[in-house]
mmCIF file of C-alpha atoms in Angstrom:
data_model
loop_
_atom_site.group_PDB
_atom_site.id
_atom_site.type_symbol
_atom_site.label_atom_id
_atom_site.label_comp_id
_atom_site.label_asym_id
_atom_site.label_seq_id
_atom_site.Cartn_x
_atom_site.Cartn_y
_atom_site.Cartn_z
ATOM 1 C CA UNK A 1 0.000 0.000 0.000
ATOM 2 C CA UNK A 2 2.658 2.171 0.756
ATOM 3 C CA UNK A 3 4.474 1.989 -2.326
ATOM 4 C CA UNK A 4 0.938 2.474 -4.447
ATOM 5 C CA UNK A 5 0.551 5.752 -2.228
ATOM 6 C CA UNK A 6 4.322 6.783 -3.401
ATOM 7 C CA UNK A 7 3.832 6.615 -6.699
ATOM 8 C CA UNK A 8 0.577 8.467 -6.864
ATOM 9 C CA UNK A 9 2.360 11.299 -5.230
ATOM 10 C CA UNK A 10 5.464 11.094 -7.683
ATOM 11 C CA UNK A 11 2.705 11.088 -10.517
ATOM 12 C CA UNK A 12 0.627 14.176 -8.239
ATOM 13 C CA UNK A 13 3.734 15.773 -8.471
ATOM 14 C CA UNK A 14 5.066 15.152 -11.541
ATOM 15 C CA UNK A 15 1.947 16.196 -13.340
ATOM 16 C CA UNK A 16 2.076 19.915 -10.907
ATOM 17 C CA UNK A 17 5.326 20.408 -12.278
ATOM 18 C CA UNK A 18 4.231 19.669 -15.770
ATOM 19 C CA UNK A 19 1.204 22.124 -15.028
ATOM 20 C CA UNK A 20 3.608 24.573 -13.745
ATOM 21 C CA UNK A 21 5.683 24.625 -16.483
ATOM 22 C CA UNK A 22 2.609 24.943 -18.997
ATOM 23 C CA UNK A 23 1.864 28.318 -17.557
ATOM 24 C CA UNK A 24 5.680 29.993 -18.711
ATOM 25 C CA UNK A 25 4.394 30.495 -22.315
ATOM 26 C CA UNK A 26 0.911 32.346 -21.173
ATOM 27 C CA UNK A 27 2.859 34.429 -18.777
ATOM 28 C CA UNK A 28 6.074 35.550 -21.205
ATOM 29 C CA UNK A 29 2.933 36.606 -23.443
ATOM 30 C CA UNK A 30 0.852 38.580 -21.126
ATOM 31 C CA UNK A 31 3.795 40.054 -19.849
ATOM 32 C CA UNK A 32 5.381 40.919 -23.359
ATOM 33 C CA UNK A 33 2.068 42.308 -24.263
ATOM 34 C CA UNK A 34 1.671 44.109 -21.099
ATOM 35 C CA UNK A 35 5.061 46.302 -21.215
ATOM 36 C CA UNK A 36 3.716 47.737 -24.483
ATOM 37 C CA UNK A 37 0.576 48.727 -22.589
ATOM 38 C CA UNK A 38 -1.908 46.101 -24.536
ATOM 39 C CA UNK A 39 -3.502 42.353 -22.861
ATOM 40 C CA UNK A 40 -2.960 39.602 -25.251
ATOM 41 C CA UNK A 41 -6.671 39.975 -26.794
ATOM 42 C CA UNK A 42 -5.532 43.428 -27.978
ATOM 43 C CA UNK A 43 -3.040 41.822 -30.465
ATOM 44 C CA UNK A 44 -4.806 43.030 -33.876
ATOM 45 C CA UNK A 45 -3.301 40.202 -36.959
ATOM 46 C CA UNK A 46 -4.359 43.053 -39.798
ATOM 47 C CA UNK A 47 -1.670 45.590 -38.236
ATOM 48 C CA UNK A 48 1.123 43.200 -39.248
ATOM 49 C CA UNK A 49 4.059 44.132 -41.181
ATOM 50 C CA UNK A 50 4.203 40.025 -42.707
ATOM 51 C CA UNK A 51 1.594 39.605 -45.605
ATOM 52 C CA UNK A 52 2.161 35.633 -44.993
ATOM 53 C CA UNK A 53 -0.489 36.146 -41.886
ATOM 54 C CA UNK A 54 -3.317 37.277 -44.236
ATOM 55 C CA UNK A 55 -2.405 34.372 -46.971
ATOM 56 C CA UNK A 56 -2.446 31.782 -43.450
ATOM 57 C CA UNK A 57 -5.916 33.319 -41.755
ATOM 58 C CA UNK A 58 -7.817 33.350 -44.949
ATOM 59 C CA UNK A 59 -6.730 30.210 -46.128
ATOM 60 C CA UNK A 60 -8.253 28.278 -42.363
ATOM 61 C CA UNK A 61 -10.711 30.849 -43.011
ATOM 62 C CA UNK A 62 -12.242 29.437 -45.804
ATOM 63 C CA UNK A 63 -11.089 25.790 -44.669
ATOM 64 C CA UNK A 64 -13.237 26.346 -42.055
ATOM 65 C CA UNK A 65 -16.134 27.773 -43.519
ATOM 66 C CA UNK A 66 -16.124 25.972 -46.744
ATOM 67 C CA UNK A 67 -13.852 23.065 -46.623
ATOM 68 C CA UNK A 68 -11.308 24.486 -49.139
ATOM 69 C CA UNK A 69 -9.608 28.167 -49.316
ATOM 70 C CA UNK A 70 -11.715 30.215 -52.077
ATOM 71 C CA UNK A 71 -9.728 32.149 -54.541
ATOM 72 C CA UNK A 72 -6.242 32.657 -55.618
ATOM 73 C CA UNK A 73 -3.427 32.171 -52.399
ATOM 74 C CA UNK A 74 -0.671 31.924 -54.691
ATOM 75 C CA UNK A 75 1.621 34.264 -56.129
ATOM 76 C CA UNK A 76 1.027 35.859 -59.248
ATOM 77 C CA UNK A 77 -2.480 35.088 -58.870
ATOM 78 C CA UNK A 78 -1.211 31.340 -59.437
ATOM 79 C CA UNK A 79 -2.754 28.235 -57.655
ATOM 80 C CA UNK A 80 -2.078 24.696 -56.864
ATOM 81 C CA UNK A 81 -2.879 22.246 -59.137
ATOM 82 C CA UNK A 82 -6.492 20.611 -57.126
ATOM 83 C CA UNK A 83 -8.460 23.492 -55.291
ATOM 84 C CA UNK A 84 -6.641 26.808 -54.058
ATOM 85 C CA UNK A 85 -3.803 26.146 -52.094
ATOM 86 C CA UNK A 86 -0.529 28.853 -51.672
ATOM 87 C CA UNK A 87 2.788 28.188 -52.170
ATOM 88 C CA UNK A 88 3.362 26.232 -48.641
ATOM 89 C CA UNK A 89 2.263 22.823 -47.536
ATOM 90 C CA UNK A 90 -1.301 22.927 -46.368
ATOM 91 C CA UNK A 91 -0.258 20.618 -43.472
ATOM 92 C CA UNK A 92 1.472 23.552 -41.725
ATOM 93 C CA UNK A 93 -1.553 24.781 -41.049
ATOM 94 C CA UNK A 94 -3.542 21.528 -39.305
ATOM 95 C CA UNK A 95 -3.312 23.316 -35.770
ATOM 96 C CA UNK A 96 -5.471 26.198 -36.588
ATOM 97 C CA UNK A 97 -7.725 24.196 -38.403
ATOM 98 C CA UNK A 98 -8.521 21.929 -35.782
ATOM 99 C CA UNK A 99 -8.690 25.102 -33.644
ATOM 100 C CA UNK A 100 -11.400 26.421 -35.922
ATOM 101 C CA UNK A 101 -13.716 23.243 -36.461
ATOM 102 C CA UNK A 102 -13.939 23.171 -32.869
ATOM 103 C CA UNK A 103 -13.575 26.761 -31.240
ATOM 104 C CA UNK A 104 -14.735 28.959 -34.574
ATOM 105 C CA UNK A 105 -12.352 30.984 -36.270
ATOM 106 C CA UNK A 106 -11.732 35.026 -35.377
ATOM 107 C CA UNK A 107 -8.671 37.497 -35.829
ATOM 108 C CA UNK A 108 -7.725 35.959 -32.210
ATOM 109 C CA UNK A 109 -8.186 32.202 -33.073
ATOM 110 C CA UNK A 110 -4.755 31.581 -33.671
ATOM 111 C CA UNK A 111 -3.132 33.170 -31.288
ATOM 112 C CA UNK A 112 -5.112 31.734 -28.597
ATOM 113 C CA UNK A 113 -4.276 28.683 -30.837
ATOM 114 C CA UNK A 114 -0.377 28.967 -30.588
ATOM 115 C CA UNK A 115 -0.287 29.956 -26.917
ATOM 116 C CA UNK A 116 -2.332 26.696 -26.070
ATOM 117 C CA UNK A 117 -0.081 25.017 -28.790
ATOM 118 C CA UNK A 118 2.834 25.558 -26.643
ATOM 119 C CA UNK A 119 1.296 25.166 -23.111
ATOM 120 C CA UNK A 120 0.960 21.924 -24.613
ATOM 121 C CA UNK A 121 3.904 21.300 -25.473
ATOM 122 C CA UNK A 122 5.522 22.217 -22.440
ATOM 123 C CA UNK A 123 3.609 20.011 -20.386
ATOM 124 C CA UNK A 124 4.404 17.480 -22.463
ATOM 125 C CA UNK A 125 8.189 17.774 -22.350
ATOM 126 C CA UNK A 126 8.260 18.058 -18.419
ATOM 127 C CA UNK A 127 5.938 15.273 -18.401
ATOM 128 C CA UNK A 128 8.384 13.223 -20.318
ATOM 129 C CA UNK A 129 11.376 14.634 -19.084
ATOM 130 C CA UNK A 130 11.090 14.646 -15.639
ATOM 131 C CA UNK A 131 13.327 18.035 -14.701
ATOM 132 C CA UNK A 132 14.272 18.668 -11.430
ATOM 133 C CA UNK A 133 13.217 21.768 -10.032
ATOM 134 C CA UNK A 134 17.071 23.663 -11.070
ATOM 135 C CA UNK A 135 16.246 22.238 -14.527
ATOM 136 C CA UNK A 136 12.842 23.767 -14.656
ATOM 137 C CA UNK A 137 14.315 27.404 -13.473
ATOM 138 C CA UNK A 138 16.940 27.403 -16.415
ATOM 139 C CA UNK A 139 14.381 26.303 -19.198
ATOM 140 C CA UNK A 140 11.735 29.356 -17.947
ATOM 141 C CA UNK A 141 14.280 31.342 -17.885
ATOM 142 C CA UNK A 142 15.868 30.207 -21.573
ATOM 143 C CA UNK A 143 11.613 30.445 -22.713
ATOM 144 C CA UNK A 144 11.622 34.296 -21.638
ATOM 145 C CA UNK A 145 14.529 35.592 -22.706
ATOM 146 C CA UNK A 146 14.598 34.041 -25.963
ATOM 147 C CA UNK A 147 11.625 36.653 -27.323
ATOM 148 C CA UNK A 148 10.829 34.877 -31.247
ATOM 149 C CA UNK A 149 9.226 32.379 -29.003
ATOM 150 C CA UNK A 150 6.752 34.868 -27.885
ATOM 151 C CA UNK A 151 7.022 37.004 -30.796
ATOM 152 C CA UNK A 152 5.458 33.780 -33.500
ATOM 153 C CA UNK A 153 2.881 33.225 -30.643
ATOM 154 C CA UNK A 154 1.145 36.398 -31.192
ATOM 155 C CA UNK A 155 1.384 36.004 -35.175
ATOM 156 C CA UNK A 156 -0.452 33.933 -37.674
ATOM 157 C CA UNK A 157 3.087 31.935 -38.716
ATOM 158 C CA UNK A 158 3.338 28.814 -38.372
ATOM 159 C CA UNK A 159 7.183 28.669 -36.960
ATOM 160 C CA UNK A 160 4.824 28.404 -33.453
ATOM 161 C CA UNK A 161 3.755 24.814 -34.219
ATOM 162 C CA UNK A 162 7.001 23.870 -35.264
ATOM 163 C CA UNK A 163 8.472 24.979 -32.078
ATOM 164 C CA UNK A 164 5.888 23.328 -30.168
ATOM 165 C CA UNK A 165 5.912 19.975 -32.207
ATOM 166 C CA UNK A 166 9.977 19.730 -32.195
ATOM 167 C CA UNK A 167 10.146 20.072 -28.340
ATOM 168 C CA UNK A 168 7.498 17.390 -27.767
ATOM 169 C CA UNK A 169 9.699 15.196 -30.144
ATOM 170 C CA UNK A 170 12.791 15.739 -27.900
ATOM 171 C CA UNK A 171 11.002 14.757 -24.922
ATOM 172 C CA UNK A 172 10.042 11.616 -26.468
ATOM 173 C CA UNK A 173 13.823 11.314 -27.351
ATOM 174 C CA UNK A 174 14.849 11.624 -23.832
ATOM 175 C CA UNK A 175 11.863 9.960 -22.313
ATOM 176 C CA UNK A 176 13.145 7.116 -24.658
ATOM 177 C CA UNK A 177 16.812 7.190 -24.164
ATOM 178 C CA UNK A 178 16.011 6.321 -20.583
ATOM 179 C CA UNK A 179 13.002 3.867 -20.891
ATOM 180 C CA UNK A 180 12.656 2.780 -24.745
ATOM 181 C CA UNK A 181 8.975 2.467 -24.514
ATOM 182 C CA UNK A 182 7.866 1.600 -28.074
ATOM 183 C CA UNK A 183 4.891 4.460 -27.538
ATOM 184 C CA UNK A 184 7.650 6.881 -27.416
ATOM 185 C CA UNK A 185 9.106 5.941 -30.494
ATOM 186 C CA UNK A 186 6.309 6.181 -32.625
ATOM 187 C CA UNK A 187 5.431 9.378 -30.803
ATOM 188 C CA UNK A 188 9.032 10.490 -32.655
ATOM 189 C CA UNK A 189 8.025 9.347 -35.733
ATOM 190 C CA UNK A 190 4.582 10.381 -35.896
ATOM 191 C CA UNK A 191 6.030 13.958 -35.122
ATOM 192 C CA UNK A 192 8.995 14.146 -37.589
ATOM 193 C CA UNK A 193 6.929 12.896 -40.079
ATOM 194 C CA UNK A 194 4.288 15.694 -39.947
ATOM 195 C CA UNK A 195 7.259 18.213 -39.274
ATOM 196 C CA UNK A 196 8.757 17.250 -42.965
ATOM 197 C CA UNK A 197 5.568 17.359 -44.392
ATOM 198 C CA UNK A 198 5.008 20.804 -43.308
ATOM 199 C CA UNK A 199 8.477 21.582 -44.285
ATOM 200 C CA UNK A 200 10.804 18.806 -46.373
ATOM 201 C CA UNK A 201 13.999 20.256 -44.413
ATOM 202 C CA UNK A 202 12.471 18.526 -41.094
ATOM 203 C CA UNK A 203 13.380 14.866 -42.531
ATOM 204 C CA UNK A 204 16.979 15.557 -40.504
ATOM 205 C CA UNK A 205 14.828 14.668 -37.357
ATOM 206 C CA UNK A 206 13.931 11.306 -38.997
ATOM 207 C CA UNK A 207 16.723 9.755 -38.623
ATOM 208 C CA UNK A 208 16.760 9.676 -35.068
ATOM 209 C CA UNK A 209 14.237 7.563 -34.790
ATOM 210 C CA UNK A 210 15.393 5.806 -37.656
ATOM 211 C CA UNK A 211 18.755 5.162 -36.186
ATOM 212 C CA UNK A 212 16.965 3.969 -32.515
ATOM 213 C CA UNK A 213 14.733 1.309 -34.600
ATOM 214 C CA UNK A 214 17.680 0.083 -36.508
ATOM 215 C CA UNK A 215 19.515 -0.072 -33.196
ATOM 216 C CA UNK A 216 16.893 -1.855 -31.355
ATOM 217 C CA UNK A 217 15.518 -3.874 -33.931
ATOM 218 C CA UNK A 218 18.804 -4.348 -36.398
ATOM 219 C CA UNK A 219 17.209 -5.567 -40.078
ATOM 220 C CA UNK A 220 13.920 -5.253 -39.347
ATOM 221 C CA UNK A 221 14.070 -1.766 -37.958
ATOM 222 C CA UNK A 222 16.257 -0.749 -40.905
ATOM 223 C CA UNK A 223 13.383 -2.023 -42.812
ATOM 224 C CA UNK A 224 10.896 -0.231 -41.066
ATOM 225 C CA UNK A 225 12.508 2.928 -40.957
ATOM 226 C CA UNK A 226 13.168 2.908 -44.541
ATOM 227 C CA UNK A 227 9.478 2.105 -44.995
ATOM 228 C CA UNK A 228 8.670 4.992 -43.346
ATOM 229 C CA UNK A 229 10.637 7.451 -44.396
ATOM 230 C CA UNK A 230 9.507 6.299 -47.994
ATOM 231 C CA UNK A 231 5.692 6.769 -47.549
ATOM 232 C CA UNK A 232 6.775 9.877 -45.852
ATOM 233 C CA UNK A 233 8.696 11.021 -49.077
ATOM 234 C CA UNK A 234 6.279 9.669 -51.406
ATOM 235 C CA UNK A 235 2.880 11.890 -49.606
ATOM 236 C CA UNK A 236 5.151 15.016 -49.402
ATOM 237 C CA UNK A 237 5.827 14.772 -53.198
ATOM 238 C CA UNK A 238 2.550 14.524 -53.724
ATOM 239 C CA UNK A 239 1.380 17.357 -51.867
ATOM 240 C CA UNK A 240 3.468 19.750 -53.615
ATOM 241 C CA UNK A 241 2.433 18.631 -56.795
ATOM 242 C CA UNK A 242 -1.231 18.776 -56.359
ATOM 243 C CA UNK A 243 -1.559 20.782 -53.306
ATOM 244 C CA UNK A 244 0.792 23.517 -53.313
ATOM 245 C CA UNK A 245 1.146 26.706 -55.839
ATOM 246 C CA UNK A 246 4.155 27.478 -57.989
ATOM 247 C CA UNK A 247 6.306 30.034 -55.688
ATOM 248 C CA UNK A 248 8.449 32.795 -57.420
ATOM 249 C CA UNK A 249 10.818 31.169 -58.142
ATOM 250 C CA UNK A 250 12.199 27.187 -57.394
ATOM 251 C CA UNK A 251 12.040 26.923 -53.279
ATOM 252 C CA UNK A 252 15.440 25.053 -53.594
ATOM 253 C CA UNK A 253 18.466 25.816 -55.511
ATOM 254 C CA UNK A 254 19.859 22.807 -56.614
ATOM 255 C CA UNK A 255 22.637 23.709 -58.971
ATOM 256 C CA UNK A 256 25.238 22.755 -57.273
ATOM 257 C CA UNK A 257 23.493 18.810 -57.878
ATOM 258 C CA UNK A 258 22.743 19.388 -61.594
ATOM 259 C CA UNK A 259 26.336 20.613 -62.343
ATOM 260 C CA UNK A 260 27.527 17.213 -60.957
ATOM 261 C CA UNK A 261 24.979 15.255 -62.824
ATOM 262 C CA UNK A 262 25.948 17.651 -66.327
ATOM 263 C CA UNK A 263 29.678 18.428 -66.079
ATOM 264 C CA UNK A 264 31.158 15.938 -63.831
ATOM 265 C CA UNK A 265 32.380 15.211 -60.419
ATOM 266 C CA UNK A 266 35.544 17.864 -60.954
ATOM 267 C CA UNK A 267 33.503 20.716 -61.960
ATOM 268 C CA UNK A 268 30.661 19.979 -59.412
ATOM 269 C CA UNK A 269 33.018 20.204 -56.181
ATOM 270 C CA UNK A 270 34.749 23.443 -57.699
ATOM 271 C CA UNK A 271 31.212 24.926 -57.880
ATOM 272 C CA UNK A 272 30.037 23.426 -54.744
ATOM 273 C CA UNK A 273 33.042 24.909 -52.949
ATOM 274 C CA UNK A 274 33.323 28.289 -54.255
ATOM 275 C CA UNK A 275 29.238 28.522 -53.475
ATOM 276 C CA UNK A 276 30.293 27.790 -50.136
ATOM 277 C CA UNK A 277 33.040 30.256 -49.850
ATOM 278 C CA UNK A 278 31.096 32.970 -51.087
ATOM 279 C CA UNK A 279 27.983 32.133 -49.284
ATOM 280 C CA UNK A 280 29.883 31.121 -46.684
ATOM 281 C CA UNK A 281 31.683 35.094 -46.165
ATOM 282 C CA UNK A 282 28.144 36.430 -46.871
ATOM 283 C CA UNK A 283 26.837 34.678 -44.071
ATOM 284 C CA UNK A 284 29.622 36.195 -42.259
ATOM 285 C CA UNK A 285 29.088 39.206 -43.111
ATOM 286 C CA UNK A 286 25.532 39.397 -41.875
ATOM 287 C CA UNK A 287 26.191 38.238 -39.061
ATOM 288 C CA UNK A 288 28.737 40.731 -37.820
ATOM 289 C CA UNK A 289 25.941 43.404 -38.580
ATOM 290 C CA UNK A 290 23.315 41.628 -36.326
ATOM 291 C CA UNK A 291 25.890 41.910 -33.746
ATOM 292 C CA UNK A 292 26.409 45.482 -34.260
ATOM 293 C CA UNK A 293 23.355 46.801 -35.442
ATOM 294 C CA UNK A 294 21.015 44.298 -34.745
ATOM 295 C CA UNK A 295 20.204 43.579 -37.918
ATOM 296 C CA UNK A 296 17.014 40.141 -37.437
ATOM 297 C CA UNK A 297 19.031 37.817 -40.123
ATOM 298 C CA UNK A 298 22.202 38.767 -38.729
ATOM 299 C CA UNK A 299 20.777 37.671 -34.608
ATOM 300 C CA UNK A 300 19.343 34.685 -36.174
ATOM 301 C CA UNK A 301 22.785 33.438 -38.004
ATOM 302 C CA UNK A 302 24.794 34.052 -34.088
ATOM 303 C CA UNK A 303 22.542 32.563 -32.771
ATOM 304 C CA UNK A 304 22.085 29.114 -34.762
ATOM 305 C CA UNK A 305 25.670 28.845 -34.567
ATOM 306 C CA UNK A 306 26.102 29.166 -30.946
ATOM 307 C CA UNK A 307 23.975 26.673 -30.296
ATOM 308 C CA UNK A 308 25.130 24.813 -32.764
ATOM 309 C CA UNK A 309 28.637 24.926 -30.835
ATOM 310 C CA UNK A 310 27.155 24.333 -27.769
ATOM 311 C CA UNK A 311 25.421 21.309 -28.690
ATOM 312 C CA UNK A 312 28.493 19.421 -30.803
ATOM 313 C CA UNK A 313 30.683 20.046 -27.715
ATOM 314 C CA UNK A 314 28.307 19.097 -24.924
ATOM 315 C CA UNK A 315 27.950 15.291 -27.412
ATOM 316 C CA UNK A 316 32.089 15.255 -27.916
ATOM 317 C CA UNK A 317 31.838 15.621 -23.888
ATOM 318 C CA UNK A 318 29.814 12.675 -23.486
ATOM 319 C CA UNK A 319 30.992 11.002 -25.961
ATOM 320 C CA UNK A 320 34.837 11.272 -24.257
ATOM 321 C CA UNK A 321 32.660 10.095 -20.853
ATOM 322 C CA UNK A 322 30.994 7.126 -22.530
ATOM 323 C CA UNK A 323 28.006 7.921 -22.172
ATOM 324 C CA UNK A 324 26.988 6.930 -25.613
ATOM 325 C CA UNK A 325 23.086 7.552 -25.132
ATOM 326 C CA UNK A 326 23.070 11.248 -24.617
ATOM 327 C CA UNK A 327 26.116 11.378 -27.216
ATOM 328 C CA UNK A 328 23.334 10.091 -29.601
ATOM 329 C CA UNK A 329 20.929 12.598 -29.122
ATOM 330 C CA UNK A 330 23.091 15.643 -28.668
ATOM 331 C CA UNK A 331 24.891 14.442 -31.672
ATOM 332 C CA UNK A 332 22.309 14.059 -33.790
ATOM 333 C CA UNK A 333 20.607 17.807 -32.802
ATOM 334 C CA UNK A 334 24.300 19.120 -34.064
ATOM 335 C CA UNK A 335 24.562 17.547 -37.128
ATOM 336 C CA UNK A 336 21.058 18.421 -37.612
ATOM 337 C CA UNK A 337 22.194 21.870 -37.434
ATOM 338 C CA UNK A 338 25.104 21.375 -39.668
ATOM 339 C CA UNK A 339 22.669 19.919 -42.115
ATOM 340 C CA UNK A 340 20.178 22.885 -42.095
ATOM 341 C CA UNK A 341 23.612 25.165 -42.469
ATOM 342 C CA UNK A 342 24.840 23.789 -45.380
ATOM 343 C CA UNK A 343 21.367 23.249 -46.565
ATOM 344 C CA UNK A 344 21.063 27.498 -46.151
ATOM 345 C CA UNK A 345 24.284 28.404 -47.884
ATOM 346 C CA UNK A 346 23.885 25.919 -50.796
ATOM 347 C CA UNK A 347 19.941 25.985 -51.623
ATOM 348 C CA UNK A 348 18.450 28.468 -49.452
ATOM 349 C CA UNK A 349 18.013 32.684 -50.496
ATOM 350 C CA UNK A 350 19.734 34.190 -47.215
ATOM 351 C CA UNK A 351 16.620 36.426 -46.176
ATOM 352 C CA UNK A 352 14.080 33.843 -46.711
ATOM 353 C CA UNK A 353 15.961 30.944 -45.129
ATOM 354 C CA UNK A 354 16.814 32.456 -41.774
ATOM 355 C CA UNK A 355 13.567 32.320 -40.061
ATOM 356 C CA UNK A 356 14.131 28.796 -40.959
ATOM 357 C CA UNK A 357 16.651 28.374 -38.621
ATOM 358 C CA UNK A 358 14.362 29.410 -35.917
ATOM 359 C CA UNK A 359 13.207 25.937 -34.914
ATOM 360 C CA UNK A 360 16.461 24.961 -34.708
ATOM 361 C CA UNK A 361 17.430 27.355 -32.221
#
């Protein structure tokens, strides 16, 4: 009896904690909103300076209302090739949608929406986790002061559920690490997959789960992770062919692939390299101005890269300890980052690829 009683009070607590936690995201956004003299209700989405959050609303909008977005959402007046889809996976915007079926849809919906949306996902990763109370001052304190966290809340972007569905995904890493539950590996791959079907970049976070099948079930987790990560290919193609309009120009510049394919394995790492260099200085360059002026890109860049170097040496560190688990995920999270790097300097435009590195981060 005794020990029943114990671990109803290590689950009592455990879930206050989780609870506790859960509230950091509602108070960095009252707060936020408050030192500007507004309550988070007074947030107005037609005031803002990004036209993306008109092309979002209007497209759940009409989801909502009609099952399908009415008129054109892509540019140029262009459109996807079945109903009326923009330029960016419809997936990205499943949160809201839900939000509206259920709640109704209003110029506040989706901020109430992404606040919840990372309450949530909080919870979650305490829940998992299991922080001690030191643990749980540091990560309020990294939530608040790290102010794009609050900033996407109170927009119609979608970075929010990324945030929220990536830090859910890591507690299932850890939670698994430590107990290898097979609910918390499908949890992993149930969330990476919908995080590269919102945005094809996100299949780096596949292979973590990949690698833990393989690991745990040698052939036939190789074969199920390649299974996977085919179907997950294979429904992403087709939503940007049928459900997604022509951007501007090609999302991705691939280049650097064709000239290997057309000219040869010589000429393809001279142009891969001096892409890189040049990139690579420009990249630099903006970076030293977010330092000194502030400049968004510039922030983002130093900061992706610190933590970048903070993660690979914390995994060398327990990797030079043994401890071959944690190596594993830490690891993974920097060459994950090295990935979405190179990915930006080879294939990305600067501007447009930074707040891509935001999730990261």
């Amino acid at each position: 009896m005794n020990v029943k009683i114990q671990e109803h009070i290590k689950k009592y607590i455990r879930f206050y904690k989780a609870a506790l936690m859960a509230l950091v995201p509602l108070v960095v956004c009252a707060v936020t909103c408050a030192v500007q003299g507004y309550a988070i209700w007074d947030a107005y989405i037609p005031a803002s300076e990004w036209n993306d959050e008109l092309f979002y609303y209007k497209q759940v909008e009409g989801m909502v209302k009609y099952g399908y977005p009415y008129g054109y959402f892509g540019f140029n007046e262009s459109h996807a090739e079945v109903l009326s889809f923009a330029a960016w996976s419809p997936v990205l915007v499943w949160p809201w949608l839900l939000w509206g079926f259920v709640f109704g849809w209003n110029l506040m919906s989706p901020i109430y929406c992404n606040i919840v949306i990372m309450m949530v996902a909080v919870f979650l990763f305490v829940w998992l986790v299991k922080p001690n109370r030191k643990q749980m001052v540091r990560m309020a304190v990294l939530f608040a002061v790290f102010p794009l966290f609050t900033r996407y809340m109170l927009s119609v972007m979608p970075e929010c559920t990324c945030f929220g569905m990536l830090i859910v995904f890591f507690g299932y890493a850890y939670a698994y690490m430590k107990e290898e539950k097979v609910g918390q590996l499908v949890g992993m791959f149930v969330i990476s997959g919908l995080l590269t079907l919102m945005r094809p970049y996100m299949i780096v976070f596949l292979l973590l789960p990949m690698l833990m099948l393989t690991l745990k079930r040698k052939w036939l987790g190789a074969g199920i992770s390649i299974g996977i990560v085919g179907v997950t290919g294979i429904v992403y193609i087709l939503i940007k062919k049928f459900l997604a309009a022509e951007y501007f120009t090609p999302l991705f510049d691939t280049t650097w692939i064709t000239i290997y394919l057309r000219e040869g394995i010589a000429e393809g790492w001279t142009y891969m390299w001096d892409k890189l260099y040049f990139q690579g200085w420009d990249f630099i360059g903006k970076s030293m101005q977010g330092i000194r002026e502030g400049l968004a890109m510039g922030s983002f860049f130093v900061g992706f890269i610190l933590v970048m170097v903070i993660v690979g040496l914390y995994a060398l560190y327990k990797l030079i300890r043994k401890e071959f688990k944690t190596a594993l995920l830490y690891g993974h999270l920097a060459f994950c980052f090295f990935a979405m790097w190179m990915a930006l300097l080879l294939m990305y435009k600067m501007q447009e690829g930074s707040k891509h590195l935001l999730t990261f981060i």
